[in-house]
Amino acid sequence: MTDTAVVMNEQSNNEQTQLGQYPDCRLSIAPMLDWTDRHCRYFHRLISERTQLYTEMVTTGAIIHGKGDYLAYNEEEHPLVLQLGGSNPAELAQCAKLAAERGYDEINLNVGCPSDRVQNGRFGACLMGEADLVAQCVSAMREVVDIPVSVKTRIGIDDQDSYEFLTDFIRIVSEKGGCEDFTIHARKAWLSGLSPKENREIPPLDYPRVYQLKQDFPHLTMGINGGVKTMAEIEAHLQHMDGVMVGREAYQNPYLLAEVDQRLYGLDKPVKKRREIVEAMFPYIERELAKGTYLNHISRHMLGLFQNMPGARQWRRHISENAHKPGSGIEVLEQAMAKIPAHLDV
C-alpha cells in the first residue's frame, strides 16, 4: 500500500459518523468485466479518494497460466480489491499470495457471476450451492495472506432462494472458512435461462432480506449491492448495512462519486468540478499514450462524466468519433469539453 493510502485509511478509521460501523467500506464500485480496468479505476480515484475500487474479475487460470500481467494496476488506485474467479483452493491461495505480494489491499472471491462461461469453470454464482467448497477456498487464501479475504455473492440461485439457504451459506463460509466480510447482491441468480445482463435486471431486488441478514449476523461486515443509483439511496442503505456497492450507475454516471468523500467520509475539501477532473486526467493520459495505449481505451470510461448536463451528448459524440483515430491525444478531450457551454460552472 502506498504511504498516501495508509494515511487515508488511518484518517478514515479515526472518523466517527453515523453512517456504518466500518468506515473504510462505506462505498465501493463493483467489479465489472470489460469496464473496471486500470484506466477506469484511475479515473474513478480522481473523483473520490476514499471509495473502494475493485478490479474486474480475474480467473486463477489467467493469473497462473496467462501470458499477460493480470495483476497490473496504478499505485494511485488504493484502496484496491482484487476479485478472483475460481474454485480450486490451492490455485486461489497461490493467486491470493501473488496479489498480496503485489500490494493489493484485499482479495474478493466471486460467488455471484451467473454467466455460462463462469459456470463451466465451476465458479461464480453456482458456488452458492457448494458452501463447504467456498469455505475451503476462503480458508486456503486466508492461510497465506495477511490482507482481508471477502466474498461477493447473491441472495440465492435458481430454486434455492429461501432465507434459510442464504443464512446457511453465510454461516458455513464464515464459521468454516473464517470469512468476515460479505457483499450481497440483493437479487438471486438464474443459472440457466437468463443472460448475465438479464440476471442484473429481471430477478427482483430484495433489500429487506439483505438487511435481515445483517441483523442476524451483526458480527460480520456486510455490504449491499444491486440497483443503487443515487447518493440518497446510498445513505439510506447505510442506515442498515456497513457498506454499499454501486455498479453500472457509477460507471455510466461517474460524477455520482463527486460528493462521496465529503458526505460519507467527512473530508473537508471542495467537491471537484467535472472540467477539473478531465484536466486532472491529462498527465495520466499522456503517460499512457507514450507507452502505446490508445486514447479510446481510456476515454471510453469518461463518456458519462457530463451526464444530464447541457452539451453531454456532444461531449460523448466527439470522443466516440475521434478517440479511436491514430495519433489521437488530449486535444480530443479538450475539443469535446469545448462542447459544454462555457458559462456552466461544471
PDB file of C-alpha atoms in Angstrom, residues 123-262:
ATOM      1  CA  PHE A 123     -17.011 -20.633 -10.179  1.00  0.00           C
ATOM      2  CA  GLY A 124     -19.255 -17.633  -9.764  1.00  0.00           C
ATOM      3  CA  ALA A 125     -22.849 -17.895  -8.569  1.00  0.00           C
ATOM      4  CA  CYS A 126     -23.027 -21.682  -8.959  1.00  0.00           C
ATOM      5  CA  LEU A 127     -20.701 -21.909  -5.942  1.00  0.00           C
ATOM      6  CA  MET A 128     -23.566 -20.783  -3.715  1.00  0.00           C
ATOM      7  CA  GLY A 129     -24.669 -24.418  -3.920  1.00  0.00           C
ATOM      8  CA  GLU A 130     -21.274 -25.546  -2.579  1.00  0.00           C
ATOM      9  CA  ALA A 131     -20.839 -23.612   0.628  1.00  0.00           C
ATOM     10  CA  ASP A 132     -18.304 -26.041   2.055  1.00  0.00           C
ATOM     11  CA  LEU A 133     -16.109 -25.638  -1.018  1.00  0.00           C
ATOM     12  CA  VAL A 134     -16.355 -21.843  -0.767  1.00  0.00           C
ATOM     13  CA  ALA A 135     -15.324 -22.116   2.879  1.00  0.00           C
ATOM     14  CA  GLN A 136     -12.311 -24.213   1.858  1.00  0.00           C
ATOM     15  CA  CYS A 137     -11.366 -21.626  -0.775  1.00  0.00           C
ATOM     16  CA  VAL A 138     -11.578 -18.730   1.668  1.00  0.00           C
ATOM     17  CA  SER A 139      -9.676 -20.644   4.342  1.00  0.00           C
ATOM     18  CA  ALA A 140      -6.897 -21.554   1.903  1.00  0.00           C
ATOM     19  CA  MET A 141      -6.454 -17.914   0.899  1.00  0.00           C
ATOM     20  CA  ARG A 142      -6.557 -16.627   4.458  1.00  0.00           C
ATOM     21  CA  GLU A 143      -3.808 -19.040   5.443  1.00  0.00           C
ATOM     22  CA  VAL A 144      -1.297 -17.469   3.050  1.00  0.00           C
ATOM     23  CA  VAL A 145      -2.138 -13.729   3.208  1.00  0.00           C
ATOM     24  CA  ASP A 146      -2.432 -11.106   5.911  1.00  0.00           C
ATOM     25  CA  ILE A 147      -4.873  -8.945   3.968  1.00  0.00           C
ATOM     26  CA  PRO A 148      -8.669  -9.446   4.228  1.00  0.00           C
ATOM     27  CA  VAL A 149     -10.417 -12.094   2.127  1.00  0.00           C
ATOM     28  CA  SER A 150     -14.054 -11.327   1.328  1.00  0.00           C
ATOM     29  CA  VAL A 151     -16.892 -12.908  -0.652  1.00  0.00           C
ATOM     30  CA  LYS A 152     -19.348 -11.315  -3.071  1.00  0.00           C
ATOM     31  CA  THR A 153     -22.485 -13.386  -3.521  1.00  0.00           C
ATOM     32  CA  ARG A 154     -26.203 -13.352  -4.384  1.00  0.00           C
ATOM     33  CA  ILE A 155     -29.234 -13.990  -2.157  1.00  0.00           C
ATOM     34  CA  GLY A 156     -29.882 -17.322  -3.878  1.00  0.00           C
ATOM     35  CA  ILE A 157     -29.677 -19.357  -7.070  1.00  0.00           C
ATOM     36  CA  ASP A 158     -32.484 -20.912  -9.115  1.00  0.00           C
ATOM     37  CA  ASP A 159     -34.987 -22.528  -6.752  1.00  0.00           C
ATOM     38  CA  GLN A 160     -32.539 -22.399  -3.872  1.00  0.00           C
ATOM     39  CA  ASP A 161     -33.679 -18.978  -2.812  1.00  0.00           C
ATOM     40  CA  SER A 162     -35.053 -19.390   0.699  1.00  0.00           C
ATOM     41  CA  TYR A 163     -33.744 -17.257   3.517  1.00  0.00           C
ATOM     42  CA  GLU A 164     -32.639 -20.452   5.235  1.00  0.00           C
ATOM     43  CA  PHE A 165     -30.467 -21.339   2.225  1.00  0.00           C
ATOM     44  CA  LEU A 166     -28.849 -17.897   2.320  1.00  0.00           C
ATOM     45  CA  THR A 167     -28.189 -17.978   6.059  1.00  0.00           C
ATOM     46  CA  ASP A 168     -26.753 -21.493   5.828  1.00  0.00           C
ATOM     47  CA  PHE A 169     -24.335 -20.300   3.143  1.00  0.00           C
ATOM     48  CA  ILE A 170     -23.202 -17.293   5.190  1.00  0.00           C
ATOM     49  CA  ARG A 171     -22.894 -19.370   8.364  1.00  0.00           C
ATOM     50  CA  ILE A 172     -20.787 -22.102   6.723  1.00  0.00           C
ATOM     51  CA  VAL A 173     -18.478 -19.709   4.868  1.00  0.00           C
ATOM     52  CA  SER A 174     -17.977 -17.504   7.927  1.00  0.00           C
ATOM     53  CA  GLU A 175     -17.585 -20.255  10.529  1.00  0.00           C
ATOM     54  CA  LYS A 176     -15.671 -22.845   8.497  1.00  0.00           C
ATOM     55  CA  GLY A 177     -13.857 -20.501   6.144  1.00  0.00           C
ATOM     56  CA  GLY A 178     -13.243 -17.611   8.510  1.00  0.00           C
ATOM     57  CA  CYS A 179     -14.767 -15.054   6.152  1.00  0.00           C
ATOM     58  CA  GLU A 180     -15.742 -11.883   7.998  1.00  0.00           C
ATOM     59  CA  ASP A 181     -16.737  -9.677   5.070  1.00  0.00           C
ATOM     60  CA  PHE A 182     -19.547 -10.256   2.564  1.00  0.00           C
ATOM     61  CA  THR A 183     -21.081  -8.145  -0.175  1.00  0.00           C
ATOM     62  CA  ILE A 184     -24.590  -9.299  -1.032  1.00  0.00           C
ATOM     63  CA  HIS A 185     -26.161  -8.634  -4.431  1.00  0.00           C
ATOM     64  CA  ALA A 186     -29.815  -8.307  -3.436  1.00  0.00           C
ATOM     65  CA  ARG A 187     -31.060 -10.458  -6.334  1.00  0.00           C
ATOM     66  CA  LYS A 188     -30.953 -14.182  -6.809  1.00  0.00           C
ATOM     67  CA  ALA A 189     -29.333 -15.586  -9.952  1.00  0.00           C
ATOM     68  CA  TRP A 190     -30.873 -17.905 -12.503  1.00  0.00           C
ATOM     69  CA  LEU A 191     -28.084 -20.167 -13.664  1.00  0.00           C
ATOM     70  CA  SER A 192     -29.949 -21.103 -16.842  1.00  0.00           C
ATOM     71  CA  GLY A 193     -32.497 -19.269 -18.953  1.00  0.00           C
ATOM     72  CA  LEU A 194     -31.261 -15.738 -18.292  1.00  0.00           C
ATOM     73  CA  SER A 195     -28.244 -13.914 -19.679  1.00  0.00           C
ATOM     74  CA  PRO A 196     -25.850 -12.115 -17.308  1.00  0.00           C
ATOM     75  CA  LYS A 197     -27.499  -8.832 -18.317  1.00  0.00           C
ATOM     76  CA  GLU A 198     -30.977 -10.223 -17.585  1.00  0.00           C
ATOM     77  CA  ASN A 199     -29.713 -11.555 -14.256  1.00  0.00           C
ATOM     78  CA  ARG A 200     -28.860  -7.965 -13.325  1.00  0.00           C
ATOM     79  CA  GLU A 201     -32.367  -6.772 -14.102  1.00  0.00           C
ATOM     80  CA  ILE A 202     -35.077  -9.452 -14.050  1.00  0.00           C
ATOM     81  CA  PRO A 203     -34.807 -11.176 -10.647  1.00  0.00           C
ATOM     82  CA  PRO A 204     -36.447  -8.732  -8.229  1.00  0.00           C
ATOM     83  CA  LEU A 205     -34.382  -6.831  -5.699  1.00  0.00           C
ATOM     84  CA  ASP A 206     -34.963  -7.835  -2.089  1.00  0.00           C
ATOM     85  CA  TYR A 207     -33.255  -5.270   0.097  1.00  0.00           C
ATOM     86  CA  PRO A 208     -35.154  -6.251   3.281  1.00  0.00           C
ATOM     87  CA  ARG A 209     -33.732  -9.772   3.050  1.00  0.00           C
ATOM     88  CA  VAL A 210     -30.192  -8.378   2.994  1.00  0.00           C
ATOM     89  CA  TYR A 211     -30.984  -6.032   5.881  1.00  0.00           C
ATOM     90  CA  GLN A 212     -32.248  -9.012   7.867  1.00  0.00           C
ATOM     91  CA  LEU A 213     -29.070 -10.909   7.078  1.00  0.00           C
ATOM     92  CA  LYS A 214     -27.006  -8.126   8.638  1.00  0.00           C
ATOM     93  CA  GLN A 215     -29.236  -8.185  11.711  1.00  0.00           C
ATOM     94  CA  ASP A 216     -28.807 -11.945  12.065  1.00  0.00           C
ATOM     95  CA  PHE A 217     -25.021 -11.753  11.577  1.00  0.00           C
ATOM     96  CA  PRO A 218     -24.165  -8.485  13.340  1.00  0.00           C
ATOM     97  CA  HIS A 219     -20.545  -9.558  13.899  1.00  0.00           C
ATOM     98  CA  LEU A 220     -19.881  -9.756  10.144  1.00  0.00           C
ATOM     99  CA  THR A 221     -19.105  -6.823   7.867  1.00  0.00           C
ATOM    100  CA  MET A 222     -21.804  -6.711   5.193  1.00  0.00           C
ATOM    101  CA  GLY A 223     -22.330  -4.559   2.136  1.00  0.00           C
ATOM    102  CA  ILE A 224     -25.325  -4.406  -0.171  1.00  0.00           C
ATOM    103  CA  ASN A 225     -25.288  -4.280  -3.979  1.00  0.00           C
ATOM    104  CA  GLY A 226     -27.883  -4.005  -6.717  1.00  0.00           C
ATOM    105  CA  GLY A 227     -29.855  -1.195  -8.316  1.00  0.00           C
ATOM    106  CA  VAL A 228     -28.309   1.677  -6.335  1.00  0.00           C
ATOM    107  CA  LYS A 229     -28.379   4.908  -8.324  1.00  0.00           C
ATOM    108  CA  THR A 230     -28.283   7.965  -6.059  1.00  0.00           C
ATOM    109  CA  MET A 231     -26.420   9.317  -3.067  1.00  0.00           C
ATOM    110  CA  ALA A 232     -29.711   9.411  -1.166  1.00  0.00           C
ATOM    111  CA  GLU A 233     -30.150   5.679  -1.777  1.00  0.00           C
ATOM    112  CA  ILE A 234     -26.585   5.019  -0.647  1.00  0.00           C
ATOM    113  CA  GLU A 235     -27.162   6.899   2.590  1.00  0.00           C
ATOM    114  CA  ALA A 236     -30.470   5.096   3.164  1.00  0.00           C
ATOM    115  CA  HIS A 237     -28.820   1.679   2.780  1.00  0.00           C
ATOM    116  CA  LEU A 238     -26.063   2.704   5.179  1.00  0.00           C
ATOM    117  CA  GLN A 239     -28.652   3.015   7.929  1.00  0.00           C
ATOM    118  CA  HIS A 240     -28.916  -0.783   7.750  1.00  0.00           C
ATOM    119  CA  MET A 241     -25.643  -2.003   6.256  1.00  0.00           C
ATOM    120  CA  ASP A 242     -21.919  -1.481   6.759  1.00  0.00           C
ATOM    121  CA  GLY A 243     -21.316  -0.667   3.123  1.00  0.00           C
ATOM    122  CA  VAL A 244     -22.888  -0.115  -0.284  1.00  0.00           C
ATOM    123  CA  MET A 245     -21.525  -1.296  -3.620  1.00  0.00           C
ATOM    124  CA  VAL A 246     -22.570   0.620  -6.727  1.00  0.00           C
ATOM    125  CA  GLY A 247     -22.158  -0.892 -10.178  1.00  0.00           C
ATOM    126  CA  ARG A 248     -23.419   0.369 -13.509  1.00  0.00           C
ATOM    127  CA  GLU A 249     -24.576   3.754 -12.221  1.00  0.00           C
ATOM    128  CA  ALA A 250     -21.065   4.633 -11.034  1.00  0.00           C
ATOM    129  CA  TYR A 251     -19.741   3.746 -14.477  1.00  0.00           C
ATOM    130  CA  GLN A 252     -22.424   5.435 -16.572  1.00  0.00           C
ATOM    131  CA  ASN A 253     -22.720   8.454 -14.276  1.00  0.00           C
ATOM    132  CA  PRO A 254     -19.283   8.672 -12.603  1.00  0.00           C
ATOM    133  CA  TYR A 255     -19.925  12.135 -11.186  1.00  0.00           C
ATOM    134  CA  LEU A 256     -22.125  10.334  -8.658  1.00  0.00           C
ATOM    135  CA  LEU A 257     -18.834   9.838  -6.795  1.00  0.00           C
ATOM    136  CA  ALA A 258     -18.026  13.547  -6.585  1.00  0.00           C
ATOM    137  CA  GLU A 259     -19.536  14.121  -3.125  1.00  0.00           C
ATOM    138  CA  VAL A 260     -18.684  10.751  -1.588  1.00  0.00           C
ATOM    139  CA  ASP A 261     -15.599  11.922   0.296  1.00  0.00           C
ATOM    140  CA  GLN A 262     -17.490  14.824   1.861  1.00  0.00           C
TER     141      GLN A 262
END
